[in-house]
PDB file of C-alpha atoms in Angstrom:
ATOM      1  CA  MET A 995     113.705  43.640  96.727  1.00 81.00           C
ATOM      2  CA  LEU A 996     116.866  43.362  94.649  1.00 86.00           C
ATOM      3  CA  ILE A 997     119.771  45.434  95.983  1.00 87.00           C
ATOM      4  CA  ILE A 998     122.140  46.603  93.247  1.00 92.00           C
ATOM      5  CA  PRO A 999     125.480  48.080  94.388  1.00 91.00           C
ATOM      6  CA  SER A1000     126.737  51.034  92.409  1.00 91.00           C
ATOM      7  CA  PHE A1001     129.995  52.841  91.960  1.00 89.00           C
ATOM      8  CA  GLU A1002     130.879  56.041  90.146  1.00 92.00           C
ATOM      9  CA  LEU A1003     133.530  56.244  87.469  1.00 94.00           C
ATOM     10  CA  GLU A1004     135.384  59.543  87.577  1.00 94.00           C
ATOM     11  CA  ASN A1005     138.713  60.044  85.790  1.00 93.00           C
ATOM     12  CA  GLY A1006     138.676  56.314  85.135  1.00 91.00           C
ATOM     13  CA  ILE A1007     138.603  55.279  88.794  1.00 94.00           C
ATOM     14  CA  CYS A1008     135.923  54.796  91.438  1.00 94.00           C
ATOM     15  CA  SER A1009     134.947  58.009  93.228  1.00 91.00           C
ATOM     16  CA  TRP A1010     134.591  56.239  96.578  1.00 92.00           C
ATOM     17  CA  CYS A1011     136.857  54.053  98.684  1.00 93.00           C
ATOM     18  CA  ILE A1012     135.561  51.235 100.881  1.00 92.00           C
ATOM     19  CA  GLN A1013     135.926  51.943 104.588  1.00 91.00           C
ATOM     20  CA  GLY A1014     137.423  48.757 105.962  1.00 88.00           C
ATOM     21  CA  GLU A1015     139.054  47.419 109.091  1.00 89.00           C
ATOM     22  CA  PRO A1016     142.376  48.903 110.307  1.00 88.00           C
ATOM     23  CA  GLY A1017     145.241  47.658 108.169  1.00 87.00           C
ATOM     24  CA  THR A1018     143.179  47.269 104.981  1.00 90.00           C
ATOM     25  CA  GLU A1019     143.485  50.867 103.770  1.00 90.00           C
ATOM     26  CA  GLU A1020     145.975  50.018 101.019  1.00 90.00           C
ATOM     27  CA  LEU A1021     143.838  47.121  99.793  1.00 91.00           C
ATOM     28  CA  TYR A1022     140.766  49.296  99.246  1.00 93.00           C
ATOM     29  CA  GLU A1023     142.741  52.228  97.840  1.00 94.00           C
ATOM     30  CA  ASN A1024     144.172  49.873  95.202  1.00 94.00           C
ATOM     31  CA  LEU A1025     140.680  48.584  94.404  1.00 93.00           C
ATOM     32  CA  GLN A1026     139.424  52.148  94.074  1.00 94.00           C
ATOM     33  CA  ARG A1027     141.977  52.667  91.291  1.00 95.00           C
ATOM     34  CA  ARG A1028     141.032  49.373  89.593  1.00 95.00           C
ATOM     35  CA  PRO A1029     137.288  49.267  88.834  1.00 94.00           C
ATOM     36  CA  ASP A1030     137.675  45.849  87.177  1.00 94.00           C
ATOM     37  CA  GLU A1031     139.066  44.424  90.439  1.00 93.00           C
ATOM     38  CA  LEU A1032     136.622  46.334  92.630  1.00 93.00           C
ATOM     39  CA  ILE A1033     133.682  44.817  90.798  1.00 93.00           C
ATOM     40  CA  LYS A1034     135.108  41.332  91.465  1.00 92.00           C
ATOM     41  CA  LEU A1035     135.075  42.098  95.192  1.00 91.00           C
ATOM     42  CA  LEU A1036     131.428  43.187  95.053  1.00 89.00           C
ATOM     43  CA  ARG A1037     130.592  39.992  93.182  1.00 90.00           C
ATOM     44  CA  ARG A1038     132.326  37.861  95.824  1.00 88.00           C
ATOM     45  CA  GLU A1039     130.126  39.559  98.398  1.00 87.00           C
ATOM     46  CA  ASN A1040     127.198  37.843  96.651  1.00 86.00           C
ATOM     47  CA  PHE A1041     125.546  40.732  94.845  1.00 89.00           C
ATOM     48  CA  LYS A1042     123.452  39.526  91.895  1.00 89.00           C
ATOM     49  CA  ALA A1043     123.808  42.596  89.624  1.00 93.00           C
ATOM     50  CA  LEU A1044     126.015  45.674  89.457  1.00 94.00           C
ATOM     51  CA  HIS A1045     125.453  49.275  88.406  1.00 95.00           C
ATOM     52  CA  ILE A1046     127.990  51.792  87.103  1.00 95.00           C
ATOM     53  CA  LEU A1047     127.400  55.541  87.103  1.00 93.00           C
ATOM     54  CA  ASP A1048     129.699  57.126  84.516  1.00 95.00           C
ATOM     55  CA  LYS A1049     130.262  60.558  86.003  1.00 92.00           C
ATOM     56  CA  ASP A1050     132.944  61.251  83.399  1.00 93.00           C
ATOM     57  CA  SER A1051     130.365  61.392  80.612  1.00 93.00           C
ATOM     58  CA  LEU A1052     127.290  62.519  82.543  1.00 90.00           C
ATOM     59  CA  ILE A1053     128.885  65.374  84.489  1.00 88.00           C
ATOM     60  CA  HIS A1054     132.219  66.129  82.860  1.00 92.00           C
ATOM     61  CA  GLY A1055     131.193  65.743  79.215  1.00 91.00           C
ATOM     62  CA  LYS A1056     133.839  63.140  78.329  1.00 93.00           C
ATOM     63  CA  GLU A1057     133.389  60.311  75.869  1.00 94.00           C
ATOM     64  CA  ILE A1058     132.334  56.957  77.317  1.00 95.00           C
ATOM     65  CA  ASP A1059     135.428  54.790  77.843  1.00 95.00           C
ATOM     66  CA  PHE A1060     134.140  51.581  76.303  1.00 95.00           C
ATOM     67  CA  ASN A1061     137.541  49.876  76.681  1.00 95.00           C
ATOM     68  CA  LEU A1062     137.302  50.302  80.448  1.00 95.00           C
ATOM     69  CA  ILE A1063     133.686  49.163  80.405  1.00 96.00           C
ATOM     70  CA  ARG A1064     134.703  45.991  78.565  1.00 96.00           C
ATOM     71  CA  LYS A1065     137.378  45.250  81.206  1.00 95.00           C
ATOM     72  CA  ILE A1066     134.743  45.614  83.916  1.00 95.00           C
ATOM     73  CA  THR A1067     132.102  43.423  82.255  1.00 96.00           C
ATOM     74  CA  ASP A1068     134.699  40.754  81.468  1.00 96.00           C
ATOM     75  CA  ALA A1069     135.605  40.569  85.164  1.00 94.00           C
ATOM     76  CA  VAL A1070     132.262  39.192  86.425  1.00 93.00           C
ATOM     77  CA  ASP A1071     129.582  36.697  85.439  1.00 92.00           C
ATOM     78  CA  ILE A1072     126.482  38.675  86.443  1.00 92.00           C
ATOM     79  CA  PRO A1073     124.499  41.459  84.742  1.00 95.00           C
ATOM     80  CA  VAL A1074     126.186  44.864  84.683  1.00 96.00           C
ATOM     81  CA  GLU A1075     124.257  48.013  83.817  1.00 96.00           C
ATOM     82  CA  LEU A1076     125.683  51.402  82.892  1.00 97.00           C
ATOM     83  CA  HIS A1077     124.239  54.882  83.325  1.00 96.00           C
ATOM     84  CA  ALA A1078     126.187  57.089  80.941  1.00 95.00           C
ATOM     85  CA  ASP A1079     125.628  59.920  78.491  1.00 94.00           C
ATOM     86  CA  PHE A1080     124.527  57.817  75.526  1.00 94.00           C
ATOM     87  CA  LYS A1081     124.045  60.143  72.579  1.00 90.00           C
ATOM     88  CA  SER A1082     122.837  57.810  69.826  1.00 91.00           C
ATOM     89  CA  SER A1083     121.728  54.313  68.969  1.00 92.00           C
ATOM     90  CA  ASP A1084     125.329  53.671  67.826  1.00 94.00           C
ATOM     91  CA  ASP A1085     126.521  54.410  71.365  1.00 94.00           C
ATOM     92  CA  CYS A1086     123.966  51.942  72.649  1.00 95.00           C
ATOM     93  CA  LYS A1087     125.093  49.266  70.200  1.00 96.00           C
ATOM     94  CA  THR A1088     128.737  49.751  71.210  1.00 97.00           C
ATOM     95  CA  ALA A1089     127.750  49.482  74.873  1.00 96.00           C
ATOM     96  CA  ILE A1090     125.840  46.236  74.337  1.00 96.00           C
ATOM     97  CA  GLU A1091     128.808  44.840  72.413  1.00 96.00           C
ATOM     98  CA  ALA A1092     131.023  45.796  75.377  1.00 96.00           C
ATOM     99  CA  GLY A1093     129.156  43.216  77.431  1.00 96.00           C
ATOM    100  CA  LEU A1094     126.613  45.359  79.260  1.00 97.00           C
ATOM    101  CA  TYR A1095     123.282  43.808  80.094  1.00 96.00           C
ATOM    102  CA  ARG A1096     121.327  47.011  80.573  1.00 97.00           C
ATOM    103  CA  LEU A1097     121.741  50.656  79.546  1.00 97.00           C
ATOM    104  CA  ILE A1098     120.383  53.552  81.585  1.00 96.00           C
ATOM    105  CA  ILE A1099     119.378  56.425  79.312  1.00 95.00           C
ATOM    106  CA  SER A1100     119.060  60.059  80.371  1.00 90.00           C
ATOM    107  CA  ASN A1101     120.195  63.562  79.325  1.00 84.00           C
ATOM    108  CA  GLU A1102     119.807  64.591  75.694  1.00 80.00           C
ATOM    109  CA  MET A1103     118.353  61.316  74.416  1.00 88.00           C
ATOM    110  CA  LEU A1104     115.183  61.887  76.428  1.00 90.00           C
ATOM    111  CA  LEU A1105     114.472  64.867  74.189  1.00 87.00           C
ATOM    112  CA  ASN A1106     113.789  62.563  71.265  1.00 90.00           C
ATOM    113  CA  LEU A1107     111.128  59.995  72.066  1.00 92.00           C
ATOM    114  CA  ASN A1108     111.403  58.516  68.579  1.00 93.00           C
ATOM    115  CA  ILE A1109     115.021  57.529  69.222  1.00 93.00           C
ATOM    116  CA  CYS A1110     114.003  56.114  72.609  1.00 94.00           C
ATOM    117  CA  LYS A1111     111.360  54.039  70.868  1.00 95.00           C
ATOM    118  CA  GLU A1112     113.847  52.841  68.245  1.00 95.00           C
ATOM    119  CA  ILE A1113     116.449  51.666  70.737  1.00 95.00           C
ATOM    120  CA  ILE A1114     113.814  49.800  72.757  1.00 96.00           C
ATOM    121  CA  LYS A1115     112.657  48.092  69.574  1.00 95.00           C
ATOM    122  CA  GLU A1116     116.242  47.183  68.636  1.00 95.00           C
ATOM    123  CA  PHE A1117     117.559  46.093  72.044  1.00 95.00           C
ATOM    124  CA  SER A1118     114.315  45.282  73.981  1.00 95.00           C
ATOM    125  CA  ALA A1119     112.660  46.964  76.958  1.00 95.00           C
ATOM    126  CA  SER A1120     114.517  44.697  79.397  1.00 94.00           C
ATOM    127  CA  ARG A1121     117.877  46.122  78.274  1.00 96.00           C
ATOM    128  CA  ILE A1122     116.927  49.790  77.960  1.00 96.00           C
ATOM    129  CA  CYS A1123     115.835  51.784  81.009  1.00 96.00           C
ATOM    130  CA  PHE A1124     115.359  55.485  81.547  1.00 95.00           C
ATOM    131  CA  ALA A1125     116.587  57.558  84.468  1.00 94.00           C
ATOM    132  CA  VAL A1126     114.111  60.188  85.613  1.00 93.00           C
ATOM    133  CA  ILE A1127     116.038  62.493  87.938  1.00 91.00           C
ATOM    134  CA  VAL A1128     114.397  65.448  89.623  1.00 91.00           C
ATOM    135  CA  LYS A1129     115.759  68.514  91.363  1.00 88.00           C
ATOM    136  CA  GLY A1130     113.185  70.132  93.606  1.00 85.00           C
ATOM    137  CA  ASP A1131     109.888  69.607  91.806  1.00 84.00           C
ATOM    138  CA  ARG A1132     111.345  69.834  88.298  1.00 88.00           C
ATOM    139  CA  LEU A1133     113.422  67.620  86.060  1.00 89.00           C
ATOM    140  CA  TYR A1134     117.167  67.841  86.553  1.00 87.00           C
ATOM    141  CA  TYR A1135     117.721  67.814  82.782  1.00 85.00           C
ATOM    142  CA  GLU A1136     117.989  71.469  81.814  1.00 82.00           C
ATOM    143  CA  LYS A1137     116.575  71.221  78.282  1.00 83.00           C
ATOM    144  CA  LEU A1138     113.566  69.220  79.449  1.00 86.00           C
ATOM    145  CA  ALA A1139     112.796  71.082  82.677  1.00 83.00           C
ATOM    146  CA  SER A1140     110.958  73.924  80.945  1.00 83.00           C
ATOM    147  CA  LYS A1141     109.012  71.605  78.600  1.00 85.00           C
ATOM    148  CA  THR A1142     107.568  68.870  80.777  1.00 89.00           C
ATOM    149  CA  THR A1143     107.119  67.719  84.351  1.00 90.00           C
ATOM    150  CA  PRO A1144     108.674  64.547  85.821  1.00 90.00           C
ATOM    151  CA  GLY A1145     105.296  62.793  85.801  1.00 90.00           C
ATOM    152  CA  GLU A1146     104.597  63.798  82.196  1.00 91.00           C
ATOM    153  CA  LEU A1147     108.030  62.541  81.125  1.00 92.00           C
ATOM    154  CA  ILE A1148     107.343  59.125  82.624  1.00 92.00           C
ATOM    155  CA  ASN A1149     104.025  58.927  80.756  1.00 92.00           C
ATOM    156  CA  ASP A1150     105.798  59.936  77.536  1.00 92.00           C
ATOM    157  CA  LEU A1151     108.382  57.196  78.091  1.00 93.00           C
ATOM    158  CA  VAL A1152     105.620  54.624  78.477  1.00 93.00           C
ATOM    159  CA  SER A1153     104.562  55.480  74.917  1.00 93.00           C
ATOM    160  CA  THR A1154     108.002  54.353  73.691  1.00 94.00           C
ATOM    161  CA  GLY A1155     107.489  50.859  75.091  1.00 94.00           C
ATOM    162  CA  ALA A1156     109.477  51.372  78.286  1.00 95.00           C
ATOM    163  CA  LYS A1157     108.833  48.808  81.017  1.00 94.00           C
ATOM    164  CA  ARG A1158     111.154  50.128  83.734  1.00 93.00           C
ATOM    165  CA  VAL A1159     112.325  53.516  84.960  1.00 94.00           C
ATOM    166  CA  LEU A1160     114.900  54.506  87.519  1.00 93.00           C
ATOM    167  CA  VAL A1161     113.797  57.375  89.710  1.00 92.00           C
ATOM    168  CA  GLY A1162     115.808  59.571  92.018  1.00 90.00           C
ATOM    169  CA  THR A1163     116.781  63.110  92.841  1.00 89.00           C
ATOM    170  CA  PHE A1164     119.957  64.898  91.853  1.00 87.00           C
ATOM    171  CA  GLU A1165     120.951  64.808  95.512  1.00 86.00           C
ATOM    172  CA  SER A1166     120.271  61.071  95.937  1.00 84.00           C
ATOM    173  CA  VAL A1167     122.060  60.043  92.730  1.00 83.00           C
ATOM    174  CA  PHE A1168     125.105  62.299  92.778  1.00 80.00           C
ATOM    175  CA  GLU A1169     125.440  63.302  96.441  1.00 80.00           C
ATOM    176  CA  GLY A1170     124.113  60.289  98.339  1.00 76.00           C
ATOM    177  CA  SER A1171     121.341  62.148 100.180  1.00 80.00           C
ATOM    178  CA  ASP A1172     118.206  60.300 101.279  1.00 79.00           C
ATOM    179  CA  PHE A1173     115.534  59.716  98.671  1.00 80.00           C
ATOM    180  CA  VAL A1174     112.103  60.054 100.270  1.00 79.00           C
ATOM    181  CA  VAL A1175     109.579  58.193  98.130  1.00 81.00           C
ATOM    182  CA  THR A1176     106.572  59.999  99.580  1.00 79.00           C
ATOM    183  CA  ASP A1177     108.001  63.363  98.506  1.00 82.00           C
ATOM    184  CA  HIS A1178     107.517  62.420  94.840  1.00 83.00           C
ATOM    185  CA  PRO A1179     104.247  60.474  94.441  1.00 83.00           C
ATOM    186  CA  GLU A1180     103.879  61.707  90.847  1.00 83.00           C
ATOM    187  CA  LEU A1181     106.819  59.510  89.823  1.00 86.00           C
ATOM    188  CA  PHE A1182     105.042  56.284  90.755  1.00 87.00           C
ATOM    189  CA  GLU A1183     101.591  56.749  89.246  1.00 85.00           C
ATOM    190  CA  VAL A1184     102.007  54.425  86.249  1.00 88.00           C
ATOM    191  CA  LYS A1185     100.978  51.093  87.714  1.00 82.00           C
ATOM    192  CA  HIS A1186     102.265  48.763  84.980  1.00 84.00           C
ATOM    193  CA  LEU A1187     105.817  50.139  85.121  1.00 90.00           C
ATOM    194  CA  ARG A1188     108.511  48.578  87.291  1.00 91.00           C
ATOM    195  CA  TYR A1189     110.476  51.075  89.366  1.00 91.00           C
ATOM    196  CA  THR A1190     114.033  51.128  90.647  1.00 92.00           C
ATOM    197  CA  ILE A1191     114.954  53.604  93.373  1.00 89.00           C
ATOM    198  CA  TYR A1192     118.133  55.360  92.336  1.00 87.00           C
ATOM    199  CA  GLY A1193     120.508  56.116  95.213  1.00 80.00           C
ATOM    200  CA  GLY A1194     119.867  57.800  98.502  1.00 75.00           C
ATOM    201  CA  ILE A1195     119.223  54.752 100.697  1.00 81.00           C
ATOM    202  CA  ASN A1196     121.499  55.056 103.694  1.00 78.00           C
ATOM    203  CA  SER A1197     120.152  52.652 106.302  1.00 79.00           C
ATOM    204  CA  PRO A1198     118.423  49.260 106.629  1.00 78.00           C
ATOM    205  CA  GLN A1199     115.406  51.015 108.138  1.00 79.00           C
ATOM    206  CA  GLN A1200     114.952  53.164 105.031  1.00 78.00           C
ATOM    207  CA  LEU A1201     115.269  50.106 102.814  1.00 76.00           C
ATOM    208  CA  TRP A1202     112.648  48.222 104.828  1.00 78.00           C
ATOM    209  CA  GLU A1203     110.275  51.170 104.607  1.00 76.00           C
ATOM    210  CA  ILE A1204     110.553  51.257 100.815  1.00 74.00           C
ATOM    211  CA  SER A1205     110.131  47.477 100.643  1.00 72.00           C
ATOM    212  CA  ARG A1206     106.767  47.838 102.374  1.00 71.00           C
ATOM    213  CA  SER A1207     105.563  50.192  99.602  1.00 65.00           C
ATOM    214  CA  ASN A1208     104.177  47.300  97.550  1.00 61.00           C
ATOM    215  CA  SER A1209     101.585  49.459  95.808  1.00 60.00           C
ATOM    216  CA  LEU A1210     104.344  51.514  94.132  1.00 73.00           C
ATOM    217  CA  ASN A1211     105.838  48.634  92.078  1.00 84.00           C
ATOM    218  CA  ILE A1212     109.330  49.306  93.457  1.00 87.00           C
ATOM    219  CA  ASP A1213     111.237  46.039  93.088  1.00 88.00           C
ATOM    220  CA  SER A1214     114.882  47.133  93.265  1.00 89.00           C
ATOM    221  CA  ALA A1215     117.208  49.757  94.652  1.00 89.00           C
ATOM    222  CA  ILE A1216     120.576  51.046  93.493  1.00 92.00           C
ATOM    223  CA  ILE A1217     122.802  51.830  96.466  1.00 90.00           C
ATOM    224  CA  GLY A1218     126.138  53.592  96.119  1.00 87.00           C
ATOM    225  CA  GLN A1219     127.936  55.461  98.872  1.00 87.00           C
ATOM    226  CA  ALA A1220     126.131  53.609 101.676  1.00 87.00           C
ATOM    227  CA  ILE A1221     127.674  50.343 100.449  1.00 89.00           C
ATOM    228  CA  PHE A1222     131.165  51.834 100.649  1.00 90.00           C
ATOM    229  CA  ARG A1223     130.455  53.179 104.148  1.00 88.00           C
ATOM    230  CA  ASN A1224     129.263  49.731 105.323  1.00 87.00           C
ATOM    231  CA  SER A1225     125.827  51.022 106.297  1.00 85.00           C
ATOM    232  CA  PHE A1226     124.255  47.553 106.342  1.00 84.00           C
ATOM    233  CA  PRO A1227     124.902  44.984 109.106  1.00 80.00           C
ATOM    234  CA  CYS A1228     126.019  42.061 106.925  1.00 82.00           C
ATOM    235  CA  GLN A1229     128.867  44.105 105.475  1.00 85.00           C
ATOM    236  CA  LYS A1230     130.817  43.976 108.746  1.00 85.00           C
ATOM    237  CA  ILE A1231     131.340  40.254 108.158  1.00 88.00           C
ATOM    238  CA  TRP A1232     132.813  40.853 104.705  1.00 87.00           C
ATOM    239  CA  ARG A1233     135.141  43.586 105.941  1.00 89.00           C
ATOM    240  CA  MET A1234     136.412  41.305 108.722  1.00 88.00           C
ATOM    241  CA  ILE A1235     136.999  38.417 106.299  1.00 88.00           C
ATOM    242  CA  GLU A1236     138.868  40.698 103.893  1.00 87.00           C
ATOM    243  CA  ALA A1237     141.000  42.048 106.755  1.00 88.00           C
ATOM    244  CA  GLU A1238     141.895  38.503 107.804  1.00 87.00           C
ATOM    245  CA  LEU A1239     142.848  37.536 104.258  1.00 82.00           C
ATOM    246  CA  GLU A1240     144.929  40.695 103.887  1.00 76.00           C
ATOM    247  CA  ASN A1241     146.805  39.926 107.103  1.00 77.00           C
ATOM    248  CA  GLU A1242     147.486  36.380 105.901  1.00 73.00           C
ATOM    249  CA  LYS A1243     148.950  37.706 102.665  1.00 69.00           C
ATOM    250  CA  LYS A1244     151.203  40.122 104.522  1.00 61.00           C
ATOM    251  CA  ASN A1245     152.411  37.335 106.822  1.00 61.00           C
ATOM    252  CA  ASP A1246     153.299  35.171 103.805  1.00 57.00           C
ATOM    253  CA  PHE A1247     155.735  37.852 102.646  1.00 51.00           C
ATOM    254  CA  GLU A1248     157.399  38.318 106.026  1.00 52.00           C
TER     255      GLU A1248
END
C-alpha cells in the first residue's frame, strides 16, 4: 500500500507542526511557515508522493493560491496532488500548469457530472480524482446531501470515466479521527475502481488492518496529522537524525 503524507494549507502555512526531539522546536516551526521547505523534508524522508489539502479554499472560501502551489511543486521531484475547491475546468488547467500531477475534485463541481466528464477527457482519469466525503451516513457536501447517497454518487462518478476515488469522513479528513472502513461498506462496492483512504489512520495497526482488506481495492492511504505526531515507528529515526543535524548547525555558529 502506498502511503501519501498530507499537510493542510491554512492562511498560506501548514496547519500542523512536526513534533520533534527537544531542541528542534524552532526548526519545525520555521518549516510550518514554509510549505515549500516542509515538502522537501517529507521528500527526504523517502515518501514517493505528496498530498496537499487546501483548507483556505475548501473551508474558508478563498481563491486557490496557485503561486504558492507552484513554489511547492517546484521544490520536489515526485508527484504532488492537491485537494482544493476547483470551480471550473479553467481552474484545473491552471493547477496542472502549476506543476501538479493530480487534482482532487469535490464540492460544487460534483454537482455537474458533465463537467467532471469533460475534465477527465481533457486531463485523463489518472490526473483527476474525486473526493467522496461523508458525515454520518450522508454526503458532507450540503447541496448534494439531499439529492443522492454516497454510494449513488460513486456510481455516478464511474459514468464520467473516473478510475479512482478518495473516500473518507469529515472527521477523518479535517479532524484526524479514525476512519473505520467497515462502517461504510457502500463506498467500496464498485470493484473496478481504485480506492484511496483519506485521512484518519493513526496507528500502524490500523494501517495493517486496511492493507489486509484486499477485496476492497484499497491501494493507498493519505495520512496527515499522524505523520506530524510521529505515529509510525520509522519516524523516530528521522526525528533523531534531524535533531543531530540541527545541533551540528548550531555548534558551527558558536
